[in-house]
Coordinates of C-alpha atoms in Angstrom, one line a residue:
M1 CA 155.4 183.5 39.4
T2 CA 153.8 180.2 38.7
T3 CA 155.1 176.8 39.5
T4 CA 156.0 176.2 35.8
D5 CA 157.9 179.5 35.7
R6 CA 160.0 178.4 38.7
K7 CA 160.6 175.0 37.3
V8 CA 161.9 176.5 34.1
A9 CA 164.1 178.9 35.8
E10 CA 165.4 176.1 38.1
L11 CA 166.5 174.1 35.0
R12 CA 168.0 177.2 33.4
H13 CA 170.2 177.7 36.5
K14 CA 171.1 173.9 36.6
L15 CA 172.1 173.9 32.9
A16 CA 174.2 177.0 33.5
G17 CA 175.9 175.2 36.5
I18 CA 177.1 172.4 34.1
D19 CA 178.7 175.0 31.8
A20 CA 180.3 176.7 34.9
D21 CA 181.8 173.3 36.0
F22 CA 183.2 172.8 32.5
A23 CA 184.8 176.2 32.5
R24 CA 186.4 175.5 36.0
W25 CA 187.9 172.3 34.9
R26 CA 189.2 173.8 31.6
A27 CA 190.9 176.5 33.7
E28 CA 192.6 173.7 35.6
T29 CA 194.4 172.7 32.4
G30 CA 196.5 175.8 32.0
S31 CA 200.2 176.0 32.0
G32 CA 201.6 175.2 35.5
R33 CA 198.2 173.7 36.8
V34 CA 197.6 170.1 37.9
L35 CA 195.8 169.0 34.7
R36 CA 198.2 171.0 32.3
K37 CA 198.9 167.8 30.3
H38 CA 195.2 167.1 29.9
H39 CA 194.3 170.3 28.2
T40 CA 193.0 168.9 24.9
Q41 CA 191.4 165.9 26.6
V42 CA 189.4 168.2 28.8
V43 CA 188.4 170.6 26.1
R44 CA 187.3 168.0 23.7
L45 CA 185.2 166.1 26.6
T46 CA 183.5 169.4 27.7
D47 CA 182.8 170.5 24.2
R48 CA 181.3 167.1 23.3
L49 CA 179.1 167.2 26.4
G50 CA 178.6 170.9 26.0
G51 CA 176.7 169.9 22.5
V52 CA 174.4 167.8 24.7
V53 CA 173.8 170.7 27.2
E54 CA 173.0 173.2 24.2
R55 CA 170.4 170.7 22.8
I56 CA 168.8 170.4 26.3
G57 CA 168.6 174.2 26.5
A58 CA 167.1 174.5 23.2
E59 CA 164.5 171.9 24.1
L60 CA 163.8 173.8 27.2
D61 CA 163.4 177.0 25.3
A62 CA 160.8 175.2 23.1
V63 CA 159.1 173.7 26.0
A64 CA 158.7 177.0 27.9
A65 CA 157.5 178.8 24.7
D66 CA 154.9 176.1 24.0
G67 CA 153.4 175.9 27.4
A68 CA 151.9 172.5 27.2
D69 CA 153.0 169.7 29.5
V70 CA 155.9 171.7 30.8
L71 CA 156.2 170.1 34.1
R72 CA 156.2 166.5 32.5
E73 CA 158.8 167.7 29.8
C74 CA 161.0 169.4 32.5
R75 CA 161.3 166.2 34.3
R76 CA 162.4 164.5 31.1
L77 CA 165.0 167.2 30.4
Q78 CA 166.2 167.1 34.0
L79 CA 167.0 163.5 33.6
R80 CA 169.0 164.2 30.4
M81 CA 171.0 166.7 32.4
L82 CA 171.6 164.0 35.0
E83 CA 173.1 161.9 32.0
V84 CA 175.5 164.8 31.2
H85 CA 176.7 164.8 34.9
R86 CA 177.0 161.0 34.9
L87 CA 179.0 161.0 31.6
W88 CA 181.2 163.8 32.7
D89 CA 181.7 162.2 36.1
F90 CA 183.0 159.0 34.4
Y91 CA 186.1 161.1 33.4
R92 CA 185.9 163.7 36.2
S93 CA 186.4 161.2 38.9
K94 CA 189.4 159.9 37.2
L95 CA 191.0 163.4 36.7
N96 CA 190.4 164.0 40.3
L97 CA 193.1 161.4 41.2
R98 CA 195.7 163.8 39.9
Y99 CA 194.8 166.2 42.9
V100 CA 195.9 163.6 45.5
E101 CA 199.6 164.7 46.0
W102 CA 200.9 161.3 46.6
Y103 CA 199.3 159.7 43.5
R104 CA 200.2 162.4 41.2
P105 CA 204.0 161.5 40.4
F106 CA 202.8 157.9 39.4
L107 CA 199.9 159.2 37.3
T108 CA 202.1 161.8 35.7
A109 CA 204.4 159.0 34.5
V110 CA 201.9 156.6 33.4
D111 CA 199.9 159.4 31.6
E112 CA 203.0 160.6 29.8
F113 CA 204.1 157.0 28.9
A114 CA 200.5 156.4 27.4
W115 CA 200.7 159.6 25.5
R116 CA 204.3 158.8 24.2
C117 CA 203.1 155.4 23.0
Y118 CA 199.9 156.7 21.4
E119 CA 201.1 159.9 19.8
P120 CA 203.1 158.2 16.9
A121 CA 200.0 156.5 15.7
A122 CA 197.9 159.6 16.0
A123 CA 200.4 161.6 14.0
G124 CA 198.9 165.0 14.6
R125 CA 195.3 163.9 13.7
D126 CA 192.0 164.5 15.6
R127 CA 192.6 161.9 18.3
E128 CA 193.2 162.1 22.0
A129 CA 195.6 159.8 23.9
P130 CA 194.0 157.5 26.7
L131 CA 193.4 158.7 30.3
V132 CA 194.9 156.4 32.8
H133 CA 193.2 155.7 36.1
L134 CA 193.5 153.3 39.0
S135 CA 191.0 150.4 39.3
G136 CA 190.2 147.2 41.4
E137 CA 190.8 145.1 38.3
F138 CA 193.6 142.4 38.7
S139 CA 195.5 143.4 35.6
P140 CA 195.4 146.5 33.3
F141 CA 192.5 146.9 30.8
T142 CA 191.2 149.3 28.3
H143 CA 187.6 150.5 28.5
L144 CA 185.4 149.3 27.1
R145 CA 187.0 146.0 26.2
E146 CA 186.8 144.5 29.8
T147 CA 185.1 146.6 32.4
P148 CA 183.3 146.0 35.7
F149 CA 181.8 149.6 35.4
V150 CA 178.1 149.8 36.5
V151 CA 176.0 153.0 36.6
E152 CA 173.4 153.7 39.2
D153 CA 170.0 152.2 38.5
V154 CA 167.8 155.4 38.1
P155 CA 164.3 155.0 36.4
D156 CA 164.2 156.6 33.0
A157 CA 168.0 156.9 32.7
L158 CA 170.5 155.1 30.8
N159 CA 171.3 151.5 32.1
T160 CA 174.9 150.3 32.1
A161 CA 175.0 148.7 28.8
D162 CA 173.5 151.8 27.1
F163 CA 175.6 154.1 29.3
L164 CA 178.9 152.4 28.1
G165 CA 177.7 152.5 24.6
V166 CA 177.4 156.3 24.8
V167 CA 181.0 156.5 26.5
T168 CA 182.3 154.9 23.4
R169 CA 181.1 158.0 21.4
L170 CA 183.1 160.3 23.7
P171 CA 186.7 161.2 22.3
I172 CA 189.0 159.9 25.2
P173 CA 189.9 156.1 25.6
I174 CA 190.4 154.9 29.3
I175 CA 193.0 152.6 30.6
G176 CA 192.6 151.1 34.0
L177 CA 195.5 149.9 36.1
P178 CA 195.4 148.0 39.4
W179 CA 195.7 150.1 42.4
Y180 CA 198.8 148.2 43.5
Q181 CA 200.7 149.4 40.6
L182 CA 201.1 152.6 42.4
V183 CA 204.1 151.2 44.2
H184 CA 205.3 148.9 41.5
L185 CA 206.2 151.0 38.4
P186 CA 208.1 148.1 36.7
D187 CA 204.7 146.7 35.5
A188 CA 203.9 150.1 33.8
V189 CA 205.4 149.0 30.5
V190 CA 202.2 146.8 29.9
I191 CA 200.4 150.0 29.3
G192 CA 201.9 149.8 25.9
H193 CA 199.6 146.8 25.3
E194 CA 196.5 148.8 26.3
V195 CA 197.4 151.6 24.1
G196 CA 197.6 149.2 21.4
H197 CA 193.9 148.3 22.0
A198 CA 193.0 152.0 21.9
V199 CA 195.0 152.5 18.5
E200 CA 193.4 149.5 17.0
R201 CA 189.8 150.9 17.9
D202 CA 190.4 154.5 17.3
F203 CA 191.9 154.1 13.9
G204 CA 189.6 151.3 12.8
L205 CA 192.4 148.8 12.2
L206 CA 190.8 145.5 13.0
G207 CA 189.6 145.1 9.3
T208 CA 193.1 145.6 8.2
V209 CA 194.6 143.3 10.7
R210 CA 192.3 140.6 9.3
A211 CA 193.1 141.4 5.7
L212 CA 196.9 141.2 6.5
T213 CA 196.6 137.8 8.2
R214 CA 194.2 136.4 5.7
P215 CA 197.1 134.7 3.5
V216 CA 198.5 133.2 6.7
F217 CA 195.1 131.8 7.5
R218 CA 195.0 130.0 4.2
T219 CA 197.8 127.7 5.3
M220 CA 196.1 126.7 8.6
P221 CA 193.5 124.1 9.4
E222 CA 190.1 125.5 10.3
A223 CA 190.5 125.1 14.2
R224 CA 193.8 127.1 14.3
R225 CA 192.3 129.6 11.9
D226 CA 189.3 130.2 14.2
A227 CA 191.6 130.5 17.2
W228 CA 193.8 133.3 15.6
D229 CA 190.8 135.1 14.3
T230 CA 189.6 135.3 18.0
W231 CA 192.9 136.4 19.3
L232 CA 193.7 139.2 16.6
P233 CA 192.9 142.2 18.8
E234 CA 195.1 140.8 21.6
V235 CA 198.0 139.8 19.2
F236 CA 198.0 143.3 17.8
A237 CA 198.1 144.9 21.2
D238 CA 200.9 142.6 22.3
L239 CA 203.0 143.4 19.2
Y240 CA 202.3 147.1 19.8
G241 CA 203.5 146.7 23.3
V242 CA 206.8 145.2 22.1
L243 CA 207.1 148.2 19.7
A244 CA 206.4 150.6 22.6
A245 CA 208.9 149.3 25.1
G246 CA 211.0 146.6 23.6
P247 CA 212.5 143.9 25.7
A248 CA 211.0 145.4 28.9
F249 CA 207.5 144.8 27.7
A250 CA 208.3 141.2 27.1
S251 CA 209.6 140.8 30.5
A252 CA 206.5 142.3 32.2
L253 CA 204.2 140.3 30.0
A254 CA 206.0 137.1 31.1
D255 CA 205.7 138.0 34.9
L256 CA 202.0 139.0 34.4
L257 CA 201.2 135.7 32.7
V258 CA 203.1 133.7 35.5
V259 CA 203.7 130.6 33.6
D260 CA 206.1 127.6 33.8
D261 CA 206.9 124.8 31.5
A262 CA 204.3 122.4 32.7
P263 CA 201.2 124.7 32.5
T264 CA 202.4 126.3 29.2
A265 CA 202.6 122.9 27.5
A266 CA 199.1 121.9 28.7
E267 CA 197.6 125.3 27.9
V268 CA 198.3 125.3 24.2
D269 CA 195.8 122.5 23.6
G270 CA 193.1 124.1 25.9
P271 CA 189.9 125.9 24.9
V272 CA 190.1 129.1 22.7
L273 CA 189.6 132.2 25.0
V274 CA 189.7 136.0 24.2
H275 CA 193.5 136.1 25.0
P276 CA 195.8 133.8 23.3
H277 CA 197.4 131.0 25.4
A278 CA 200.4 132.2 27.4
A279 CA 202.8 130.3 25.4
V280 CA 201.6 131.7 22.2
R281 CA 201.8 135.3 23.6
L282 CA 205.3 134.7 24.9
A283 CA 206.3 133.2 21.4
L284 CA 204.8 136.2 19.6
T285 CA 206.6 138.8 21.8
A286 CA 209.9 136.9 21.4
Q287 CA 209.5 136.8 17.6
A288 CA 208.6 140.5 17.5
L289 CA 211.6 141.3 19.4
A290 CA 213.7 139.3 17.1
E291 CA 212.3 141.0 14.0
T292 CA 213.0 144.4 15.6
G293 CA 216.7 143.9 16.4
F294 CA 216.5 142.2 19.8
A295 CA 217.7 138.6 19.6
T296 CA 215.9 136.5 22.3
P297 CA 215.2 132.9 22.8
R298 CA 211.7 131.6 21.9
A299 CA 209.9 128.9 23.7
A300 CA 207.7 126.4 21.6
C301 CA 203.9 126.8 21.6
G302 CA 202.7 123.5 20.4
Q303 CA 200.4 123.3 17.4
F304 CA 200.6 127.2 16.9
E305 CA 204.4 127.0 16.5
D306 CA 204.6 127.2 12.8
D307 CA 202.1 130.3 12.7
I308 CA 204.1 132.7 15.0
A309 CA 206.7 133.9 12.4
P310 CA 204.3 134.6 9.6
M311 CA 201.7 136.1 11.7
T312 CA 204.1 138.5 13.4
T313 CA 205.7 139.5 10.1
A314 CA 202.4 140.2 8.5
L315 CA 201.2 142.4 11.2
L316 CA 204.5 144.2 11.7
D317 CA 204.9 144.9 8.1
G318 CA 201.4 146.1 7.3
P319 CA 200.8 148.5 5.6
Y320 CA 197.8 150.1 7.6
P321 CA 195.7 152.5 5.6
G322 CA 194.3 153.8 9.0
L323 CA 197.9 154.7 10.1
G324 CA 198.9 156.5 6.9
D325 CA 199.6 153.4 4.8
R326 CA 202.7 152.8 7.1
P327 CA 204.0 149.4 8.5
L328 CA 203.3 149.1 12.2
R329 CA 206.9 148.8 12.8
E330 CA 207.5 152.2 11.2
V331 CA 204.6 153.8 13.1
I332 CA 206.2 153.2 16.5
A333 CA 209.5 151.5 17.3
F334 CA 211.6 151.0 20.5
T335 CA 215.1 151.6 18.8
A336 CA 218.5 150.2 19.6
D337 CA 219.4 153.7 21.0
Q338 CA 216.4 153.7 23.3
Q339 CA 217.3 150.2 24.5
R340 CA 220.8 151.5 25.3
H341 CA 219.5 154.6 27.2
A342 CA 217.1 152.3 29.1
V343 CA 219.8 149.8 29.9
T344 CA 222.2 152.7 31.1
A345 CA 219.4 154.1 33.2
A346 CA 218.8 150.6 34.7
D347 CA 222.6 150.3 35.5
G348 CA 222.4 153.6 37.2
L349 CA 219.4 152.7 39.3
V350 CA 221.3 149.6 40.5
D351 CA 224.0 152.0 41.7
H352 CA 221.1 154.2 43.3
Q353 CA 221.9 157.0 40.7
R354 CA 219.3 159.2 39.1
P355 CA 218.7 158.3 35.3
E356 CA 220.1 160.9 32.8
T357 CA 217.7 160.0 30.0
S358 CA 214.5 162.2 29.7
D359 CA 212.9 159.8 27.3
V360 CA 209.8 158.7 29.3
R361 CA 209.6 155.5 27.3
C362 CA 213.1 154.7 28.2
L363 CA 212.6 155.6 31.9
I364 CA 209.6 153.3 32.2
A365 CA 211.5 150.5 30.4
A366 CA 214.5 151.0 32.7
A367 CA 212.2 150.5 35.7
R368 CA 211.4 147.0 34.5
L369 CA 215.0 146.3 33.4
A370 CA 216.4 147.3 36.9
F371 CA 213.5 145.2 38.7
D372 CA 214.6 142.3 36.7
R373 CA 218.2 142.5 38.0
E374 CA 217.5 143.6 41.4
P375 CA 214.0 143.5 42.7
A376 CA 214.9 145.0 46.1
L377 CA 215.5 148.3 44.4
F378 CA 211.8 148.9 44.3
A379 CA 211.1 147.7 47.9
P380 CA 209.3 150.6 50.1
P381 CA 212.1 152.7 51.3
P382 CA 212.6 153.8 54.9
P383 CA 211.4 157.3 55.9
D384 CA 213.3 160.1 54.3
R385 CA 214.9 157.8 51.8
V386 CA 214.0 157.1 48.0
N387 CA 213.9 153.9 46.1
A388 CA 214.5 153.3 42.3
Q389 CA 210.7 154.2 41.6
D390 CA 211.1 157.6 43.3
L391 CA 214.3 158.4 41.3
I392 CA 212.4 157.6 38.0
L393 CA 209.3 159.4 39.0
D394 CA 211.3 162.4 39.9
K395 CA 213.1 162.3 36.4
V396 CA 209.8 161.9 34.6
A397 CA 208.3 165.1 36.4
K398 CA 211.3 167.1 35.4
A399 CA 211.0 165.7 31.7
V400 CA 207.3 166.5 31.6
G401 CA 207.6 170.2 32.8
D402 CA 205.0 172.6 33.6
G403 CA 203.6 173.4 30.0
S404 CA 200.6 171.9 28.1
R405 CA 201.2 169.4 25.3
A406 CA 199.3 171.7 23.1
D407 CA 199.3 175.4 22.9
V408 CA 196.5 176.5 25.3
G409 CA 195.4 179.2 22.9
E410 CA 195.4 176.9 19.9
E411 CA 191.9 176.5 18.1
G412 CA 190.6 173.0 18.8
P413 CA 187.9 171.0 17.0
V414 CA 185.0 172.9 18.8
A415 CA 182.5 172.9 16.0
D416 CA 183.0 169.2 15.3
D417 CA 182.6 168.3 19.0
R418 CA 179.6 170.5 19.5
A419 CA 177.9 169.0 16.6
A420 CA 178.9 165.4 17.7
G421 CA 177.4 166.4 21.2
A422 CA 174.1 167.2 19.6
E423 CA 174.1 163.9 17.8
L424 CA 175.0 162.2 21.4
Y425 CA 171.8 164.0 22.8
D426 CA 169.7 162.3 20.2
L427 CA 171.3 158.9 21.0
I428 CA 170.8 159.2 24.6
D429 CA 167.1 160.3 24.2
T430 CA 166.4 157.4 21.8
M431 CA 168.1 154.9 24.1
I432 CA 166.1 156.0 27.1
R433 CA 162.9 156.2 25.3
K434 CA 163.4 152.7 23.9
A435 CA 164.2 151.2 27.4
H436 CA 161.2 152.8 28.8
D437 CA 159.0 151.5 26.1
D438 CA 160.5 148.0 26.3
H439 CA 159.9 148.1 30.1
H440 CA 156.3 148.9 29.8
D441 CA 155.4 146.5 26.9

């Protein structure tokens, strides 16, 4: 056997290894398995990347049959295989956290909360809820809006910018949470904001958001209009957070922003950044609460004060063609009944009782409401004792159960993802070739 023959055989084995790895991960999503709630996420990711593998295999067949420049082409194809591994590991490393026993209860809860917040917008369509992971960032974020992610510097491979551009073509959003939230569940309600970003991006809502606010913009001077236009994605996400978790979200956001009267007053006249000024965000959430049945005081926010009510109403009322022409407040809502259940659960936690509700959105909200009343409930407990977080996580685990969110035998969008994977291969190949040519010009 020649060197060329051995090299072709080697690549065929390596390609088969990728498919075998995919098959093992898919098996881990069966009923009762650790990744049972991630079945469709894993299936869709491995199908999409499987389409890339199929294209590499087809090119390898063509190279082997042609016989010309086989070794050079094999190196190129081996680098494309490396990109499959790197893209898969972007998700695989995050799924791996579910196998750490002491992380699993928290991740089960935040995954379920993210899904419960996302599912009303997806409404049975071909979209997947975000995957939550733990990160060194200061506050929660949604890839790829704000991310420190950097890939290894490998010659003739995707650089960080191109790699992240390819990740946006994969069907699963990613939400990062700070590592210290593992022991502080009351902050988990802010995931509702990050899900809002995923919903806005996945369903192409930014154009609608701009159209809905255009009549409000006409009443503003240019400087204020430019500020609001910059802030719109964050404004939408904050309103989505209110609809996801009600008053608990507003409380967690206020603590996250950590503002007092003096900085708030000074900040509203400061430079325009990606996020609205803290006072504006707090005013928006208070207005959204008021419009959804939760009366709450609202602090002033300087020159933006007169914009708060019309902006909030416009965005809550929609309609949004990307969400079935429904108002946002009808797509998802934290109802009076849910708030009552959350308050009842919080009351029970104060008395060291297990919550009765099985509504995960209520349970996560209850964590925040109980913390507001008695922070010591969430202090690390002595050995062989449990705190309020443990009580909630135990209840969530029982509510989630051992089954998958989807019927394991249900036919998924295999053909579409495989075809999209083939297109993804072309994108990767083009990006790498262009970067190579630019480097050598």
